[in-house]
Short mmCIF file of C-alpha atoms in Angstrom, two decimals:
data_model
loop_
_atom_site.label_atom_id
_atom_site.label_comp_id
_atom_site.label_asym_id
_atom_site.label_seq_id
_atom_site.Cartn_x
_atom_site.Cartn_y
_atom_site.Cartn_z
CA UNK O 1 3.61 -29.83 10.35
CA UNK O 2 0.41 -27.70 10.72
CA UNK O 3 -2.62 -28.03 8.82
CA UNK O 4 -6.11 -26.55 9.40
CA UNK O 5 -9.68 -27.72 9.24
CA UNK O 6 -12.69 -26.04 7.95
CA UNK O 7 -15.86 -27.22 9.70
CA UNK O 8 -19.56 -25.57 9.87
CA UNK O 9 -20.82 -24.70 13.16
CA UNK O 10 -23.98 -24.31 14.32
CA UNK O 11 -24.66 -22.23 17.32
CA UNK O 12 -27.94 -21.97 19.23
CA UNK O 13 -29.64 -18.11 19.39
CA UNK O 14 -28.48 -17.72 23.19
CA UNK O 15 -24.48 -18.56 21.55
CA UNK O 16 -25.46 -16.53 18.10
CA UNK O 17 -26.32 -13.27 20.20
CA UNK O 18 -22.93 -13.90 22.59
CA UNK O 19 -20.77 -14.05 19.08
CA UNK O 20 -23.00 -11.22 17.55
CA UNK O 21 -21.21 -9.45 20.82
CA UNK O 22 -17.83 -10.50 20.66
CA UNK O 23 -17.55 -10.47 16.92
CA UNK O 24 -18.89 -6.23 17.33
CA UNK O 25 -16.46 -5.74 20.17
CA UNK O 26 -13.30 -7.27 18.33
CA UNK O 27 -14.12 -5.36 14.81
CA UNK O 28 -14.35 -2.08 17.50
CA UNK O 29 -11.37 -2.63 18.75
CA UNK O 30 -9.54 -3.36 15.21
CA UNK O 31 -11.18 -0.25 14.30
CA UNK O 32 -10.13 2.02 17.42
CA UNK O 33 -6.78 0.46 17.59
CA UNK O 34 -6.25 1.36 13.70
CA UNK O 35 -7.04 4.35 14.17
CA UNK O 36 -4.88 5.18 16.87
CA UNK O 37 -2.14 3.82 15.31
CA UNK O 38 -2.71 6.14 12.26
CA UNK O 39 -2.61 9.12 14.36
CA UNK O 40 0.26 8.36 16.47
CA UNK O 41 1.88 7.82 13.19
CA UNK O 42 1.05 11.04 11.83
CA UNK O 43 2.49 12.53 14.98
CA UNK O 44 5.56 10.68 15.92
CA UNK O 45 6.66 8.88 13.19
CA UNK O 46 6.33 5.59 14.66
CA UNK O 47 2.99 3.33 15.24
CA UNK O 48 1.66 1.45 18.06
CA UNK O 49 3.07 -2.12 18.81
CA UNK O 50 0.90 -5.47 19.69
CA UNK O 51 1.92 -5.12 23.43
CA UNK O 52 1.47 -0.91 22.91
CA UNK O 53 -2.12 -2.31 21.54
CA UNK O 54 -2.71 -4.59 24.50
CA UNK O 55 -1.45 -2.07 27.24
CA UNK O 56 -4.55 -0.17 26.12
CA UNK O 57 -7.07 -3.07 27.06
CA UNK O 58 -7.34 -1.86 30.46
CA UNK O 59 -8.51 1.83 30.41
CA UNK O 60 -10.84 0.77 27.53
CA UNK O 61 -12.70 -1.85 29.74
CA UNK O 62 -13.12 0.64 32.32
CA UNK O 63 -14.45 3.45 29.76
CA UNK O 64 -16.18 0.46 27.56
CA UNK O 65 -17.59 -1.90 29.72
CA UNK O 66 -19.26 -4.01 26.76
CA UNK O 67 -15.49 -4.87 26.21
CA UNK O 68 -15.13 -7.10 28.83
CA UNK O 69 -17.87 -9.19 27.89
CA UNK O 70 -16.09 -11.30 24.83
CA UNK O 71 -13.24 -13.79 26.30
CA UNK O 72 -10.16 -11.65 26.80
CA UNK O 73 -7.94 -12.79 24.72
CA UNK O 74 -10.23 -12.74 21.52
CA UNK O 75 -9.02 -8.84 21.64
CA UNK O 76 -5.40 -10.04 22.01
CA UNK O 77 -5.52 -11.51 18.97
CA UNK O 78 -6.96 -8.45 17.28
CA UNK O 79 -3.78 -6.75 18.41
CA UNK O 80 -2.08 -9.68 16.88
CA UNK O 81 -3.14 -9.72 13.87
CA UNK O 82 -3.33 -6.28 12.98
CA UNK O 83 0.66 -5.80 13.99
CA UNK O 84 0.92 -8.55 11.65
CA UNK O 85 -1.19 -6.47 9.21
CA UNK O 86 1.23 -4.01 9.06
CA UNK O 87 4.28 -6.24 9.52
CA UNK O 88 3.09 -7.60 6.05
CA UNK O 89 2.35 -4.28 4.03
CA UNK O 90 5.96 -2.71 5.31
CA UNK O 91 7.12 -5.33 4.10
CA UNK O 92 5.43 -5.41 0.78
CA UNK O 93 3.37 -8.24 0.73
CA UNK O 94 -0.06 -6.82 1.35
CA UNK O 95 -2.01 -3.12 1.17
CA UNK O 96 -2.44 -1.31 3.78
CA UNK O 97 -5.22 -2.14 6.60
CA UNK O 98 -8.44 -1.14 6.35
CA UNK O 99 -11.24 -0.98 8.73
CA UNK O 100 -13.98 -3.44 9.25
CA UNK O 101 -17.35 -3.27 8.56
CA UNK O 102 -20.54 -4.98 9.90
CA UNK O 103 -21.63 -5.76 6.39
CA UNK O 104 -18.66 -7.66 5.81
CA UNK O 105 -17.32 -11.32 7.16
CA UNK O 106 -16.82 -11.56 10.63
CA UNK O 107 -14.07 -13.38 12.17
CA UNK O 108 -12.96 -13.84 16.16
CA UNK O 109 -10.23 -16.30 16.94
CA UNK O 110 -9.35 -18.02 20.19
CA UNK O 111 -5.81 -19.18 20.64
CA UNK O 112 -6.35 -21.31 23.67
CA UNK O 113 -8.71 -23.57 25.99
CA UNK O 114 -10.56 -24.74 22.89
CA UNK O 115 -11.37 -28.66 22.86
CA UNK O 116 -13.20 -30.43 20.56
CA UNK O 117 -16.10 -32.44 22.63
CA UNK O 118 -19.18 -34.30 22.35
CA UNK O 119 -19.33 -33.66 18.70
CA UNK O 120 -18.92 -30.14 19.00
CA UNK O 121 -16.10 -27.42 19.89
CA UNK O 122 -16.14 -26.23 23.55
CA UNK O 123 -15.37 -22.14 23.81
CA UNK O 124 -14.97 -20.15 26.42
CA UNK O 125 -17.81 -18.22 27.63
CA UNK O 126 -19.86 -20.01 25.19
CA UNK O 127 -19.82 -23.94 26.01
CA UNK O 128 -19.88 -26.51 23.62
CA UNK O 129 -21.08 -25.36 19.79
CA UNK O 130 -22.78 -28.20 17.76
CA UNK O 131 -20.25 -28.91 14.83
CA UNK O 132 -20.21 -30.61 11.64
CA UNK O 133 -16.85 -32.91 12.24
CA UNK O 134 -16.61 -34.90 8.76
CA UNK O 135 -12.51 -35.83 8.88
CA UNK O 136 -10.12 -37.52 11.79
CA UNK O 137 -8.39 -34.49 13.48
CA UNK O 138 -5.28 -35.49 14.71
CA UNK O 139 -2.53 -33.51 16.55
CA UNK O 140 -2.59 -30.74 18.94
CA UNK O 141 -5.55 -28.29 18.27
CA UNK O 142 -3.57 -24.74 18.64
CA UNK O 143 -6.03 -21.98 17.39
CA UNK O 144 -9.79 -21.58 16.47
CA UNK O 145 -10.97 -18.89 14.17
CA UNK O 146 -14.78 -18.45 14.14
CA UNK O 147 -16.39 -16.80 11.39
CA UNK O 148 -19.79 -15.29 9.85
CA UNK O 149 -20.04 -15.22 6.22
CA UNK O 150 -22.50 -12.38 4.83
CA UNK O 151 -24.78 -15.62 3.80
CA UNK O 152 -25.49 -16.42 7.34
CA UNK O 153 -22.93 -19.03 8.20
CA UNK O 154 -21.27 -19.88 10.64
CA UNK O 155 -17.99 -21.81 10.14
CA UNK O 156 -14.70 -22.37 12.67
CA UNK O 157 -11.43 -22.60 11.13
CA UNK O 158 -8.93 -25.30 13.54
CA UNK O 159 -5.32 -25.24 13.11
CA UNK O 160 -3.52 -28.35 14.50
CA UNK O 161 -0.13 -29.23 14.70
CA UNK O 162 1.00 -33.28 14.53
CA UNK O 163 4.69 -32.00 15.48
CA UNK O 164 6.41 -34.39 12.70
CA UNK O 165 8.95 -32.92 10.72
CA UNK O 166 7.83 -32.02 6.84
CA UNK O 167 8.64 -35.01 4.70
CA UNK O 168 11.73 -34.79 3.00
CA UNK O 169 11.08 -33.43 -1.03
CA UNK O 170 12.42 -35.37 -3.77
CA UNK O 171 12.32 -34.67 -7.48
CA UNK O 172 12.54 -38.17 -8.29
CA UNK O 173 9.62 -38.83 -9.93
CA UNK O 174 7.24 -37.39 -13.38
CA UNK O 175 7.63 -33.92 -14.23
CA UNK O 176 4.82 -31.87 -15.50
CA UNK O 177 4.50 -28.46 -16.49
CA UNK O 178 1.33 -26.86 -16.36
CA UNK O 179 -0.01 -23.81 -18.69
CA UNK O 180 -2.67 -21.87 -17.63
CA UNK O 181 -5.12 -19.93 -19.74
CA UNK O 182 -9.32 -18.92 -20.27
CA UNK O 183 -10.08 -21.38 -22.94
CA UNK O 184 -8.51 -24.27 -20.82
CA UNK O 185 -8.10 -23.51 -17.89
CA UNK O 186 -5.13 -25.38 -17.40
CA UNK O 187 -2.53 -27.38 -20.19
CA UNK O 188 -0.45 -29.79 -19.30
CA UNK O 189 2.87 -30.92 -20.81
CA UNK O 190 1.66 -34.37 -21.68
CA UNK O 191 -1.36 -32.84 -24.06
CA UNK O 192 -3.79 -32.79 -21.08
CA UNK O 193 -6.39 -29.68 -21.60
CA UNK O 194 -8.84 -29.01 -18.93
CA UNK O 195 -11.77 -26.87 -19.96
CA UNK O 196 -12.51 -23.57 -18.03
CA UNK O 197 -15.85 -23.80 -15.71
CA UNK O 198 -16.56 -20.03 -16.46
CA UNK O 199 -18.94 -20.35 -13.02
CA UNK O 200 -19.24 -16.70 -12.48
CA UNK O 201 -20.90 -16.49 -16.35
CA UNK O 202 -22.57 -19.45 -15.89
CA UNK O 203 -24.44 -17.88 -12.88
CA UNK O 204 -24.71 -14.33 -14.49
CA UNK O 205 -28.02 -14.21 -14.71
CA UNK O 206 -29.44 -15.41 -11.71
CA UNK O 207 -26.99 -13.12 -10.07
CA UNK O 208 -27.92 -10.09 -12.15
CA UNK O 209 -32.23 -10.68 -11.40
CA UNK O 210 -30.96 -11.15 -7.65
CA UNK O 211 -28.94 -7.75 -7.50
CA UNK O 212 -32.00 -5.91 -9.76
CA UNK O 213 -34.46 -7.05 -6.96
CA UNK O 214 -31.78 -5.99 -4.04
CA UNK O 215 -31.31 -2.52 -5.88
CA UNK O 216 -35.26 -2.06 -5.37
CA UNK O 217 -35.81 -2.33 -1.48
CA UNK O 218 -35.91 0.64 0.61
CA UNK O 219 -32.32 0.85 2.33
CA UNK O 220 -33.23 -0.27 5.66
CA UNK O 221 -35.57 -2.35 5.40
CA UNK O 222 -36.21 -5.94 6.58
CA UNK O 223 -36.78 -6.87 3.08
CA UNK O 224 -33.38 -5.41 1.55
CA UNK O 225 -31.83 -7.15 3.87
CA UNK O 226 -33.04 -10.50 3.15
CA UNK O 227 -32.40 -9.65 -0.62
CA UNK O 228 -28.83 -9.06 0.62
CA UNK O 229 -28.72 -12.00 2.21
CA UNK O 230 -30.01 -13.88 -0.86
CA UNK O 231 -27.44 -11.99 -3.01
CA UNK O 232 -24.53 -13.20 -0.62
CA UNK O 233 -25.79 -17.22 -1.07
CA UNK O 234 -25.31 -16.82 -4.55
CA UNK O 235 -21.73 -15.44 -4.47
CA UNK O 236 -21.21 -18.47 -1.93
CA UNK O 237 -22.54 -20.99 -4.20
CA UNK O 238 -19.90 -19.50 -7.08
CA UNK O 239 -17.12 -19.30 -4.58
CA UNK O 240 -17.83 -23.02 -3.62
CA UNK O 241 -18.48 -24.10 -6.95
CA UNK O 242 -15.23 -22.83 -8.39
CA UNK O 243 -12.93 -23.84 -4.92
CA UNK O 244 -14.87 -27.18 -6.09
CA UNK O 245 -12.79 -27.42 -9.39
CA UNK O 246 -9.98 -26.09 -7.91
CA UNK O 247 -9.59 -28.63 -5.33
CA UNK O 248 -10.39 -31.58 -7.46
CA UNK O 249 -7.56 -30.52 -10.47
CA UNK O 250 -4.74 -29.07 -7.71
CA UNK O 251 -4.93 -32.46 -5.60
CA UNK O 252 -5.22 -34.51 -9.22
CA UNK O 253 -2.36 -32.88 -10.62
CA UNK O 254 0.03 -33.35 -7.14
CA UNK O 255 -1.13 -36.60 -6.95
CA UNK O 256 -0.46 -37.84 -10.04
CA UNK O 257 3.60 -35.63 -10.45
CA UNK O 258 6.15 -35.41 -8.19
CA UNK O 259 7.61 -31.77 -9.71
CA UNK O 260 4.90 -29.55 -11.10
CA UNK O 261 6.67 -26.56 -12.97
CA UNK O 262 3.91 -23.22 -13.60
CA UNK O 263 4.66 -19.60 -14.60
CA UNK O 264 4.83 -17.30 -11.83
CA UNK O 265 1.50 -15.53 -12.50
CA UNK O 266 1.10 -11.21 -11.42
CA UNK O 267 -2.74 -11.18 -11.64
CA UNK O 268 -3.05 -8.23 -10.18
CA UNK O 269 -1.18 -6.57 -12.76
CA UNK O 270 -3.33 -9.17 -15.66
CA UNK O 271 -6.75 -7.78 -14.36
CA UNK O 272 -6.03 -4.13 -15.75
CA UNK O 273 -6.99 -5.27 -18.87
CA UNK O 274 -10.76 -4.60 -19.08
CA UNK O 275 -11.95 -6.81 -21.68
CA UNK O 276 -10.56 -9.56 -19.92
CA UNK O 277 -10.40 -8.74 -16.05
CA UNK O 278 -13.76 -10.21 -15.39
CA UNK O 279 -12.40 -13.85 -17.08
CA UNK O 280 -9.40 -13.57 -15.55
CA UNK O 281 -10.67 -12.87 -11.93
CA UNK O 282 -13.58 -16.03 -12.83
CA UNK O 283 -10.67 -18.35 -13.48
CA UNK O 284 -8.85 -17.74 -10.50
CA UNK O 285 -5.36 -18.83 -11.46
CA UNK O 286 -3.89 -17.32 -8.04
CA UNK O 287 -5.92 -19.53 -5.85
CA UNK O 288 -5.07 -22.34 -7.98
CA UNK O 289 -1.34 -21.70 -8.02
CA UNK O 290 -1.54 -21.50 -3.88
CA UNK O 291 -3.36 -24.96 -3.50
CA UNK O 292 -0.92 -26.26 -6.21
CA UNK O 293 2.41 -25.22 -3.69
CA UNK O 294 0.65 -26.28 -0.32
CA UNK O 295 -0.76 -29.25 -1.49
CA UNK O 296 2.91 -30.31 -2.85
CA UNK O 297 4.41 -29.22 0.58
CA UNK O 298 2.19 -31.12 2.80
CA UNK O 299 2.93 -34.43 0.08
CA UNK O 300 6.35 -34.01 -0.27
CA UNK O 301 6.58 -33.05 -3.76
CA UNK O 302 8.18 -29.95 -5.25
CA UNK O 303 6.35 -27.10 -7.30
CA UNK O 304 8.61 -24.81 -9.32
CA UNK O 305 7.43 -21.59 -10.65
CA UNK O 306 9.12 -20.58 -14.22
CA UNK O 307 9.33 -16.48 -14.53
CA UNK O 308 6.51 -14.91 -15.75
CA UNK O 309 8.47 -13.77 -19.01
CA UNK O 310 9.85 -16.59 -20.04
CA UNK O 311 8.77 -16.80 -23.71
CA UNK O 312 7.39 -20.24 -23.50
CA UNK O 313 4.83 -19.92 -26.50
CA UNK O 314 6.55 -18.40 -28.84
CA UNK O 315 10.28 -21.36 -28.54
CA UNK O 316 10.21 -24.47 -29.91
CA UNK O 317 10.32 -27.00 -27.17
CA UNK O 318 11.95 -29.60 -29.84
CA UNK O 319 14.86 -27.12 -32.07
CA UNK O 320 14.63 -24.04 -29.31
CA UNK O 321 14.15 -22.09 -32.20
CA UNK O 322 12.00 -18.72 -31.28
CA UNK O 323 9.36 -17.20 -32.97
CA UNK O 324 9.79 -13.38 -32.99
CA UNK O 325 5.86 -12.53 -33.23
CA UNK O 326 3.37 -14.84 -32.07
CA UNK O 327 -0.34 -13.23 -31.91
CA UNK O 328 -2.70 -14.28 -28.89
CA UNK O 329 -5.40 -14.87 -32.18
CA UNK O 330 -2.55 -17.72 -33.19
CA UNK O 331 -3.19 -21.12 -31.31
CA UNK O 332 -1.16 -23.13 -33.41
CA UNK O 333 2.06 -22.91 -35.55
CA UNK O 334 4.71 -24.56 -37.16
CA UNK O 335 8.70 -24.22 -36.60
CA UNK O 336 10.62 -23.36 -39.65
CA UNK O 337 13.71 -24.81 -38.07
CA UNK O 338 12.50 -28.23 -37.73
CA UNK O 339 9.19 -28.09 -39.45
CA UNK O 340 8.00 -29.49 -36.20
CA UNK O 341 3.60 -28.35 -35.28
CA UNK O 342 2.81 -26.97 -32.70
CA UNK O 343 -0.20 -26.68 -30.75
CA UNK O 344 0.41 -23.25 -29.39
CA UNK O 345 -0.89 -24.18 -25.23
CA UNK O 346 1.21 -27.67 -25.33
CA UNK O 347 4.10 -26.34 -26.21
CA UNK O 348 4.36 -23.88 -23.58
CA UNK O 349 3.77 -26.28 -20.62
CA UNK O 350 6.61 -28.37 -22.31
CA UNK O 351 9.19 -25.57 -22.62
CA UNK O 352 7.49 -24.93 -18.53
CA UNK O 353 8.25 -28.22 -17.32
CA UNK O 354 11.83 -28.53 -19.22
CA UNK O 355 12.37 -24.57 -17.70
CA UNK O 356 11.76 -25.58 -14.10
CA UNK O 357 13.60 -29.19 -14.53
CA UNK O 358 16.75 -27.02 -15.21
CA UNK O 359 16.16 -24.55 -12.70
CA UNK O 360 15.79 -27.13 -10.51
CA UNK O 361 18.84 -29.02 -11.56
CA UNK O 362 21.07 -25.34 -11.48
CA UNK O 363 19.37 -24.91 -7.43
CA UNK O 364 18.83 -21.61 -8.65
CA UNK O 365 15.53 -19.54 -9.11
CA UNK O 366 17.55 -17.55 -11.89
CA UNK O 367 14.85 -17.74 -15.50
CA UNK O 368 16.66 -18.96 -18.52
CA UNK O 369 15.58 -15.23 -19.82
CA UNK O 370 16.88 -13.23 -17.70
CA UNK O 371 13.56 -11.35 -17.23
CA UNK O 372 13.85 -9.50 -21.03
CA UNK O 373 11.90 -11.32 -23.83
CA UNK O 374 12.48 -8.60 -26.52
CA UNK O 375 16.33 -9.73 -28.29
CA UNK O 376 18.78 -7.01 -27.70
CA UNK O 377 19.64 -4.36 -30.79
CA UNK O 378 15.85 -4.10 -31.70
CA UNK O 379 13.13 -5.90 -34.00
CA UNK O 380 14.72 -7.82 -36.44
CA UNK O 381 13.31 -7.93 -40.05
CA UNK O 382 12.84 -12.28 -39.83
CA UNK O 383 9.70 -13.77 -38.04
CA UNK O 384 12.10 -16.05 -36.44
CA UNK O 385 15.47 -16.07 -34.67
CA UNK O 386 17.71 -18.72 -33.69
CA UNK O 387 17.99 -19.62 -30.04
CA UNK O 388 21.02 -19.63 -28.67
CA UNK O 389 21.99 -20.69 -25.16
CA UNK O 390 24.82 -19.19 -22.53
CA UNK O 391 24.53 -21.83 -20.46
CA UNK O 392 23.39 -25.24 -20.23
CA UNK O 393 19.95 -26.49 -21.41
CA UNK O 394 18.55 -22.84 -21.39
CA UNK O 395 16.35 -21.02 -23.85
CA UNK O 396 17.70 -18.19 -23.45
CA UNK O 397 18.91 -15.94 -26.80
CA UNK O 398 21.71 -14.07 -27.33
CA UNK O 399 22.22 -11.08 -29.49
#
């Protein structure tokens, strides 16, 4: 199983300058090699290859001598990753590349003759890098990915492999199902709200007087930089505040469940609405989903995701009875089936975790609603219709 560790570096100036170089001559080469690839494309039909990328290393050495300065293959993983790039947006799970900037985070990776040493990491061409080691690293160290935030900071990324097989996943065990929202940030199935940080308003200000004063330096300057710079720490301490929370409920909620069922979030598509893209993007639900699915991997455990529009607020997770309208203003309500009160959040991680239980029973990813939430033949005239399932223990209703 592989597994990677973040740890802070700190370089002296003599290293800072020779990864100021190497970081420049890898975002060139991105750059040139994108480039390339975009016109070949436009000419041919067909782009350049990682080895197509590589073969044209050696002419740009000789034309670019600043190239060979960086370890070699630091530039063969640029060619890497970028045919990965595209390998990933042909294939629909990314946009398309774009180029780097200076201004932006800087990255450089080295798969090979990297060893951790003396309290430090050893790199080629650089020697050993003082390092903040604060966990046991165990396994075989396979790549290092060294990287410059915008604050100033420099960090290396190692990815180790302890060559044991993943543990075998059980779903014997609690169930939970987990409903996400702005209010709470998350709602579990056994009543369990946790409120939302809201760190990005929390910080609003502070980051609004910090972007005022940036806006007023001369472009340029040595003083707009170090506005920039200040700018960029408070974005970090947001970013680390919120991966803070996000950390602490993900690794509560696997450690505490052995199948944790959640919706199967699009918040790319959530964000388009304005009045509440800015909360949305502050809550983060998409980073929390990811740590929620590695975090059950690495332990074991299984996560389940539930289709998106599954109509788990508006069915009664005691009669299955189904609300037809059920206002986002409305947090609670009351089936007229069973009489049963609901508190509108709770009883959609219930019907969540009792969704994913029996799509985990049926081995099938199929939703209960077959992706339509609307009945078929139209609105009906009666605020509530009668669920009735096709097949066993769904929710779905039938005409």
């Amino acid at each position: 199983m592989k597994h990677a560790v973040k740890v802070r570096i700190y370089p002296t100036d003599e290293q800072q300058e020779a990864l100021s170089k190497a970081f420049g001559c890898a975002r060139w080469f991105w750059n040139n090699s994108l480039a390339q690839t975009n016109q070949i494309y436009k000419e041919t039909g067909k782009g350049l290859s990682q080895q197509g990328m590589n073969d044209r290393l050696p002419g740009l050495k000789k034309e670019f001598e600043w190239l060979a300065e960086p370890y070699s293959q630091v530039l063969q993983s640029v060619s890497l990753n970028l045919s990965r790039a595209f390998i990933n947006f042909f294939e629909g799970r990314t946009k398309f590349p774009n180029f780097k900037s200076k201004f932006d985070k800087q990255s450089i990776q080295y798969p090979q003759n990297v060893k951790i040493a003396d309290g430090g990491l050893k790199l080629p061409k650089l020697g050993i890098i003082k390092a903040k080691i604060h966990r046991v690293l165990d396994g075989k160290l396979k790549t290092v990915t060294v990287s410059l935030t915008p604050s100033g900071k420099y960090f290396a990324s190692l990815l180790f492999d302890d060559e044991l097989p993943d543990l075998e996943k059980s779903s014997k065990g609690k169930a939970v199902g987990i409903d996400l929202g702005l209010t709470h940030f998350a709602i579990t199935s056994d009543g369990s709200k946790f409120d939302n940080p809201r760190v990005l308003k929390k910080r609003a200000k502070n980051l609004k007087r910090k972007q005022q004063k940036l806006s007023r330096q001369v472009k340029g300057s040595g003083r707009r930089l170090k506005a920039k710079r200040i700018v960029a720490r408070v974005h970090e301490r947001i970013a680390n505040t919120r991966k803070n929370f996000l950390h602490k409920l993900s690794r509560k909620m696997v450690n505490e469940n052995q199948v944790i069922c959640v919706e199967n979030l699009v918040v790319k598509n959530m964000v388009k609405n304005h009045n509440l893209a800015k909360a949305i993007s502050d809550a983060s639900w998409g980073t929390f989903t990811t740590m929620l699915k590695y975090k059950a991997g690495e332990d074991g455990k299984i996560y389940v995701e539930v289709e998106r529009f599954f109509p788990s607020s508006k069915t009664c997770s005691v009669c299955l009875n189904r609300v037809g309208s059920l206002p986002l203003g409305v947090r609670s309500w009351q089936c007229q089936h069973c009489e049963t009160k609901h508190d509108r959040d709770v009883n959609a991680a219930i019907n969540i975790r009792d969704e994913g239980l029996r799509i985990l029973a049926l081995g099938t990813n199929a939703t209960a609603n077959g992706g339509k939430v609307s009945p078929k033949g139209g609105r009906r005239k009666s605020s509530v219709s009668k669920a009735l399932s096709d097949e066993v223990g769904s929710l779905r209703p039938t005409a």
